[in-house]
Each structure stands twice: as structure tokens, then as C-alpha cells.
């Protein structure tokens, strides 16, 4: 399987649309969270897996890029690529597309950490993936290893520090 995973499909709901008539920024993250949940279930950390093992995944970092507006009623899907895995973390890249023509709408990059939440004394702590989880996760990561790295992966956000009044603030 050297192809992206289709991790979520649905239609943009009316309650997800903002005052500008398109998908509200918070709901992009809701959709991408649903996609992460689908992958998490696929590797055995669904509700039953979490209850049985005491392990779960926590999100450490998220980057979101808006590419095109998305309107109410549009059928969309999320494609997921695993960019990397180590003993305790998985680096995901989600892309949101229109179902009718495949147009790229947004991207989301996430770093997730495996957490052992079973120890009441120490509380939740990072821990290596359990062997059963690693046995499901690593083949997916290996299948994605040769895929092209997405253009939006690894981007950062920055402007130079303000040293004087910017020209855009002059009121002209």
C-alpha cells in the first residue's frame, strides 16, 4: 500500500460555516482531528484499545494551511500520509480535498506522542508504542516512506520583529 490513506469523508455542515460563508477555521481542525482519530483506531488505540492498554496518543504540535475556501454542503475527504515514526511519536500529514474534483483545500501537519496513562502515581507519561500498535503503525509508515514529501510539510510561520512603525500602520 504505497498510497495515501483516506482517513475521513463527509460533507461541510451548516453549523461549521462562519460569517464569511465558508468553513470556519476551528472546523478544519475538527475534520483533521476526525482523520487522526481514524488512524488512531486503525493502529489499535480506539476506545477499546485505550481501555485495554492504558495507552493513548496526545497531540504535541499542529500546523494548518488554508489553500482554498470551502463552503457548506461540499463533500470533502482527508488523505493521510505518515511522514515519520520513532519509538514514541508519529508525524502525520493530512490533506483536505473536494471529493468531486480532488482539489486541495487545506493541509494539516501533526506530531503525536504515545502516552501511557495507566499509572495513577506518575500520571500520563510518554512511552514507547506497544508492540501490537507498532506492528500496525510501522508497515503504514514504511509504505509511505517513498511517497513524495508534501509541499506544505515542515513549513513555519514568521515575520521579522518590528523595529519601527511598519508602513502598513501609517494609515495611508
PDB file of C-alpha atoms in Angstrom:
ATOM      1  CA  UNK A   1       0.000   0.000   0.000  1.00  0.00           C
ATOM      2  CA  UNK A   2       2.089   2.904  -1.301  1.00  0.00           C
ATOM      3  CA  UNK A   3      -0.827   5.283  -1.427  1.00  0.00           C
ATOM      4  CA  UNK A   4      -2.273   7.811   0.936  1.00  0.00           C
ATOM      5  CA  UNK A   5      -4.920   6.677   3.393  1.00  0.00           C
ATOM      6  CA  UNK A   6      -8.397   8.101   3.005  1.00  0.00           C
ATOM      7  CA  UNK A   7      -8.950   8.740   6.688  1.00  0.00           C
ATOM      8  CA  UNK A   8     -12.196  10.752   6.709  1.00  0.00           C
ATOM      9  CA  UNK A   9     -15.043  11.655   4.350  1.00  0.00           C
ATOM     10  CA  UNK A  10     -18.016  13.907   4.921  1.00  0.00           C
ATOM     11  CA  UNK A  11     -19.959  17.000   3.946  1.00  0.00           C
ATOM     12  CA  UNK A  12     -19.353  20.504   5.298  1.00  0.00           C
ATOM     13  CA  UNK A  13     -22.214  21.102   7.730  1.00  0.00           C
ATOM     14  CA  UNK A  14     -24.161  24.369   8.043  1.00  0.00           C
ATOM     15  CA  UNK A  15     -23.063  24.796  11.673  1.00  0.00           C
ATOM     16  CA  UNK A  16     -19.408  24.656  10.566  1.00  0.00           C
ATOM     17  CA  UNK A  17     -19.741  27.696   8.277  1.00  0.00           C
ATOM     18  CA  UNK A  18     -18.763  31.140   9.572  1.00  0.00           C
ATOM     19  CA  UNK A  19     -19.916  34.701   8.935  1.00  0.00           C
ATOM     20  CA  UNK A  20     -17.806  34.824   5.744  1.00  0.00           C
ATOM     21  CA  UNK A  21     -19.793  31.948   4.244  1.00  0.00           C
ATOM     22  CA  UNK A  22     -17.062  29.335   4.381  1.00  0.00           C
ATOM     23  CA  UNK A  23     -15.725  26.656   6.680  1.00  0.00           C
ATOM     24  CA  UNK A  24     -14.722  28.219   9.998  1.00  0.00           C
ATOM     25  CA  UNK A  25     -11.052  27.781  10.893  1.00  0.00           C
ATOM     26  CA  UNK A  26     -11.878  25.740  14.007  1.00  0.00           C
ATOM     27  CA  UNK A  27     -13.809  23.179  11.946  1.00  0.00           C
ATOM     28  CA  UNK A  28     -10.842  22.485   9.690  1.00  0.00           C
ATOM     29  CA  UNK A  29      -9.180  21.213  12.861  1.00  0.00           C
ATOM     30  CA  UNK A  30     -12.302  19.237  13.782  1.00  0.00           C
ATOM     31  CA  UNK A  31     -12.178  17.486  10.407  1.00  0.00           C
ATOM     32  CA  UNK A  32      -8.444  16.815  10.715  1.00  0.00           C
ATOM     33  CA  UNK A  33      -8.998  15.546  14.255  1.00  0.00           C
ATOM     34  CA  UNK A  34     -11.573  13.073  12.925  1.00  0.00           C
ATOM     35  CA  UNK A  35      -8.953  11.915  10.405  1.00  0.00           C
ATOM     36  CA  UNK A  36      -6.380  11.440  13.172  1.00  0.00           C
ATOM     37  CA  UNK A  37      -8.947   9.515  15.216  1.00  0.00           C
ATOM     38  CA  UNK A  38      -9.494   7.171  12.263  1.00  0.00           C
ATOM     39  CA  UNK A  39      -5.763   6.481  12.017  1.00  0.00           C
ATOM     40  CA  UNK A  40      -5.532   6.040  15.788  1.00  0.00           C
ATOM     41  CA  UNK A  41      -8.331   3.456  15.629  1.00  0.00           C
ATOM     42  CA  UNK A  42      -6.608   1.721  12.716  1.00  0.00           C
ATOM     43  CA  UNK A  43      -3.472   1.177  14.829  1.00  0.00           C
ATOM     44  CA  UNK A  44      -5.405  -0.290  17.744  1.00  0.00           C
ATOM     45  CA  UNK A  45      -5.820   2.743  20.008  1.00  0.00           C
ATOM     46  CA  UNK A  46      -9.561   3.184  19.604  1.00  0.00           C
ATOM     47  CA  UNK A  47     -11.706   3.348  22.757  1.00  0.00           C
ATOM     48  CA  UNK A  48     -11.392  -0.402  23.352  1.00  0.00           C
ATOM     49  CA  UNK A  49      -7.635  -0.376  22.779  1.00  0.00           C
ATOM     50  CA  UNK A  50      -7.152   2.600  25.103  1.00  0.00           C
ATOM     51  CA  UNK A  51      -9.242   0.939  27.802  1.00  0.00           C
ATOM     52  CA  UNK A  52      -7.374  -2.360  27.488  1.00  0.00           C
ATOM     53  CA  UNK A  53      -3.837  -0.924  27.435  1.00  0.00           C
ATOM     54  CA  UNK A  54      -3.953   2.427  29.191  1.00  0.00           C
ATOM     55  CA  UNK A  55      -2.132   3.878  26.168  1.00  0.00           C
ATOM     56  CA  UNK A  56      -3.335   6.782  24.070  1.00  0.00           C
ATOM     57  CA  UNK A  57      -1.960   9.468  21.766  1.00  0.00           C
ATOM     58  CA  UNK A  58      -1.592  13.141  22.640  1.00  0.00           C
ATOM     59  CA  UNK A  59      -1.159  15.871  20.054  1.00  0.00           C
ATOM     60  CA  UNK A  60       2.102  17.771  20.588  1.00  0.00           C
ATOM     61  CA  UNK A  61       2.007  20.214  17.680  1.00  0.00           C
ATOM     62  CA  UNK A  62      -0.289  21.189  14.809  1.00  0.00           C
ATOM     63  CA  UNK A  63       0.216  23.287  11.676  1.00  0.00           C
ATOM     64  CA  UNK A  64      -2.730  24.264   9.489  1.00  0.00           C
ATOM     65  CA  UNK A  65      -2.571  25.742   5.992  1.00  0.00           C
ATOM     66  CA  UNK A  66      -5.647  27.087   4.195  1.00  0.00           C
ATOM     67  CA  UNK A  67      -5.434  26.651   0.430  1.00  0.00           C
ATOM     68  CA  UNK A  68      -8.971  27.282  -0.881  1.00  0.00           C
ATOM     69  CA  UNK A  69     -12.278  28.313   0.651  1.00  0.00           C
ATOM     70  CA  UNK A  70     -14.712  25.531   1.478  1.00  0.00           C
ATOM     71  CA  UNK A  71     -18.461  26.147   1.524  1.00  0.00           C
ATOM     72  CA  UNK A  72     -21.459  24.481   3.144  1.00  0.00           C
ATOM     73  CA  UNK A  73     -22.593  21.263   1.511  1.00  0.00           C
ATOM     74  CA  UNK A  74     -19.275  20.474  -0.179  1.00  0.00           C
ATOM     75  CA  UNK A  75     -18.303  16.804   0.037  1.00  0.00           C
ATOM     76  CA  UNK A  76     -14.716  16.546   1.274  1.00  0.00           C
ATOM     77  CA  UNK A  77     -12.227  13.874   2.220  1.00  0.00           C
ATOM     78  CA  UNK A  78      -8.955  13.741   4.101  1.00  0.00           C
ATOM     79  CA  UNK A  79      -5.923  11.911   2.755  1.00  0.00           C
ATOM     80  CA  UNK A  80      -3.306  10.980   5.374  1.00  0.00           C
ATOM     81  CA  UNK A  81       0.391  10.347   4.982  1.00  0.00           C
ATOM     82  CA  UNK A  82       2.711   9.194   7.745  1.00  0.00           C
ATOM     83  CA  UNK A  83       5.869  11.250   7.412  1.00  0.00           C
ATOM     84  CA  UNK A  84       7.806   9.629  10.232  1.00  0.00           C
ATOM     85  CA  UNK A  85       7.717   7.392  13.276  1.00  0.00           C
ATOM     86  CA  UNK A  86      10.080   6.833  16.175  1.00  0.00           C
ATOM     87  CA  UNK A  87       9.708   4.779  19.349  1.00  0.00           C
ATOM     88  CA  UNK A  88       7.200   7.205  20.910  1.00  0.00           C
ATOM     89  CA  UNK A  89       5.972   9.608  18.206  1.00  0.00           C
ATOM     90  CA  UNK A  90       4.241   9.684  14.854  1.00  0.00           C
ATOM     91  CA  UNK A  91       4.428  12.603  12.392  1.00  0.00           C
ATOM     92  CA  UNK A  92       1.251  12.873  10.274  1.00  0.00           C
ATOM     93  CA  UNK A  93       0.295  14.947   7.288  1.00  0.00           C
ATOM     94  CA  UNK A  94      -3.365  15.351   6.366  1.00  0.00           C
ATOM     95  CA  UNK A  95      -4.672  16.995   3.201  1.00  0.00           C
ATOM     96  CA  UNK A  96      -8.305  18.029   2.751  1.00  0.00           C
ATOM     97  CA  UNK A  97      -9.737  17.639  -0.770  1.00  0.00           C
ATOM     98  CA  UNK A  98     -13.012  18.113  -2.588  1.00  0.00           C
ATOM     99  CA  UNK A  99     -14.475  14.707  -3.384  1.00  0.00           C
ATOM    100  CA  UNK A 100     -15.849  15.791  -6.774  1.00  0.00           C
ATOM    101  CA  UNK A 101     -12.596  17.011  -8.338  1.00  0.00           C
ATOM    102  CA  UNK A 102      -9.804  16.281  -5.834  1.00  0.00           C
ATOM    103  CA  UNK A 103      -8.896  19.968  -5.401  1.00  0.00           C
ATOM    104  CA  UNK A 104      -6.642  20.614  -2.425  1.00  0.00           C
ATOM    105  CA  UNK A 105      -8.443  22.742   0.176  1.00  0.00           C
ATOM    106  CA  UNK A 106      -6.214  22.679   3.253  1.00  0.00           C
ATOM    107  CA  UNK A 107      -3.361  20.808   4.885  1.00  0.00           C
ATOM    108  CA  UNK A 108      -2.616  19.841   8.454  1.00  0.00           C
ATOM    109  CA  UNK A 109       0.615  18.542   9.918  1.00  0.00           C
ATOM    110  CA  UNK A 110       0.623  16.902  13.352  1.00  0.00           C
ATOM    111  CA  UNK A 111       3.116  15.416  15.782  1.00  0.00           C
ATOM    112  CA  UNK A 112       1.522  12.903  18.132  1.00  0.00           C
ATOM    113  CA  UNK A 113       3.110  11.181  21.125  1.00  0.00           C
ATOM    114  CA  UNK A 114       2.283   7.798  22.582  1.00  0.00           C
ATOM    115  CA  UNK A 115       1.216   8.176  26.216  1.00  0.00           C
ATOM    116  CA  UNK A 116       0.972   5.551  28.942  1.00  0.00           C
ATOM    117  CA  UNK A 117      -1.847   6.894  31.082  1.00  0.00           C
ATOM    118  CA  UNK A 118      -2.224   3.762  33.196  1.00  0.00           C
ATOM    119  CA  UNK A 119      -0.004   4.703  36.155  1.00  0.00           C
ATOM    120  CA  UNK A 120      -2.082   6.550  38.753  1.00  0.00           C
ATOM    121  CA  UNK A 121       1.038   7.535  40.762  1.00  0.00           C
ATOM    122  CA  UNK A 122       3.013   9.198  37.992  1.00  0.00           C
ATOM    123  CA  UNK A 123       0.150  10.212  35.745  1.00  0.00           C
ATOM    124  CA  UNK A 124       0.348  10.212  31.952  1.00  0.00           C
ATOM    125  CA  UNK A 125       3.893   9.821  30.578  1.00  0.00           C
ATOM    126  CA  UNK A 126       5.350   9.347  27.129  1.00  0.00           C
ATOM    127  CA  UNK A 127       6.187   5.728  26.458  1.00  0.00           C
ATOM    128  CA  UNK A 128       7.239   3.566  23.538  1.00  0.00           C
ATOM    129  CA  UNK A 129       4.458   2.279  21.335  1.00  0.00           C
ATOM    130  CA  UNK A 130       3.221  -1.094  22.492  1.00  0.00           C
ATOM    131  CA  UNK A 131       4.366  -3.955  20.226  1.00  0.00           C
ATOM    132  CA  UNK A 132       0.837  -4.562  18.893  1.00  0.00           C
ATOM    133  CA  UNK A 133       0.451  -0.874  17.982  1.00  0.00           C
ATOM    134  CA  UNK A 134       3.935  -0.695  16.433  1.00  0.00           C
ATOM    135  CA  UNK A 135       3.120  -3.816  14.387  1.00  0.00           C
ATOM    136  CA  UNK A 136       0.227  -1.913  12.776  1.00  0.00           C
ATOM    137  CA  UNK A 137       1.867   1.527  12.574  1.00  0.00           C
ATOM    138  CA  UNK A 138       5.286   0.664  11.169  1.00  0.00           C
ATOM    139  CA  UNK A 139       4.054  -1.045   7.977  1.00  0.00           C
ATOM    140  CA  UNK A 140       1.965   2.046   7.208  1.00  0.00           C
ATOM    141  CA  UNK A 141       4.971   4.295   7.773  1.00  0.00           C
ATOM    142  CA  UNK A 142       7.169   2.084   5.602  1.00  0.00           C
ATOM    143  CA  UNK A 143       4.563   2.096   2.835  1.00  0.00           C
ATOM    144  CA  UNK A 144       4.566   5.907   2.910  1.00  0.00           C
ATOM    145  CA  UNK A 145       8.361   6.296   3.153  1.00  0.00           C
ATOM    146  CA  UNK A 146       8.850   6.501  -0.624  1.00  0.00           C
ATOM    147  CA  UNK A 147       5.949   8.874  -1.283  1.00  0.00           C
ATOM    148  CA  UNK A 148       6.848  12.459  -2.170  1.00  0.00           C
ATOM    149  CA  UNK A 149       7.026  14.815   0.801  1.00  0.00           C
ATOM    150  CA  UNK A 150       4.056  17.208   0.659  1.00  0.00           C
ATOM    151  CA  UNK A 151       4.911  20.781  -0.318  1.00  0.00           C
ATOM    152  CA  UNK A 152       3.275  22.185   2.832  1.00  0.00           C
ATOM    153  CA  UNK A 153       5.093  19.824   5.226  1.00  0.00           C
ATOM    154  CA  UNK A 154       7.642  21.344   7.571  1.00  0.00           C
ATOM    155  CA  UNK A 155       6.606  24.936   6.992  1.00  0.00           C
ATOM    156  CA  UNK A 156       6.975  27.540   9.678  1.00  0.00           C
ATOM    157  CA  UNK A 157       5.310  30.866  10.295  1.00  0.00           C
ATOM    158  CA  UNK A 158       7.281  34.034  10.949  1.00  0.00           C
ATOM    159  CA  UNK A 159       7.578  37.734  10.276  1.00  0.00           C
ATOM    160  CA  UNK A 160      10.598  39.812  11.199  1.00  0.00           C
ATOM    161  CA  UNK A 161      10.365  41.533  14.573  1.00  0.00           C
ATOM    162  CA  UNK A 162       9.023  45.089  14.394  1.00  0.00           C
ATOM    163  CA  UNK A 163      11.903  47.567  14.797  1.00  0.00           C
ATOM    164  CA  UNK A 164       9.994  50.639  13.643  1.00  0.00           C
ATOM    165  CA  UNK A 165       6.474  51.592  12.668  1.00  0.00           C
ATOM    166  CA  UNK A 166       5.529  49.391   9.697  1.00  0.00           C
ATOM    167  CA  UNK A 167       4.395  51.219   6.564  1.00  0.00           C
ATOM    168  CA  UNK A 168       1.065  49.372   6.709  1.00  0.00           C
ATOM    169  CA  UNK A 169       0.339  51.032  10.083  1.00  0.00           C
ATOM    170  CA  UNK A 170       0.742  54.597   8.795  1.00  0.00           C
ATOM    171  CA  UNK A 171      -2.945  54.944   7.940  1.00  0.00           C
ATOM    172  CA  UNK A 172      -2.282  55.781   4.291  1.00  0.00           C
TER     173      UNK A 172
END
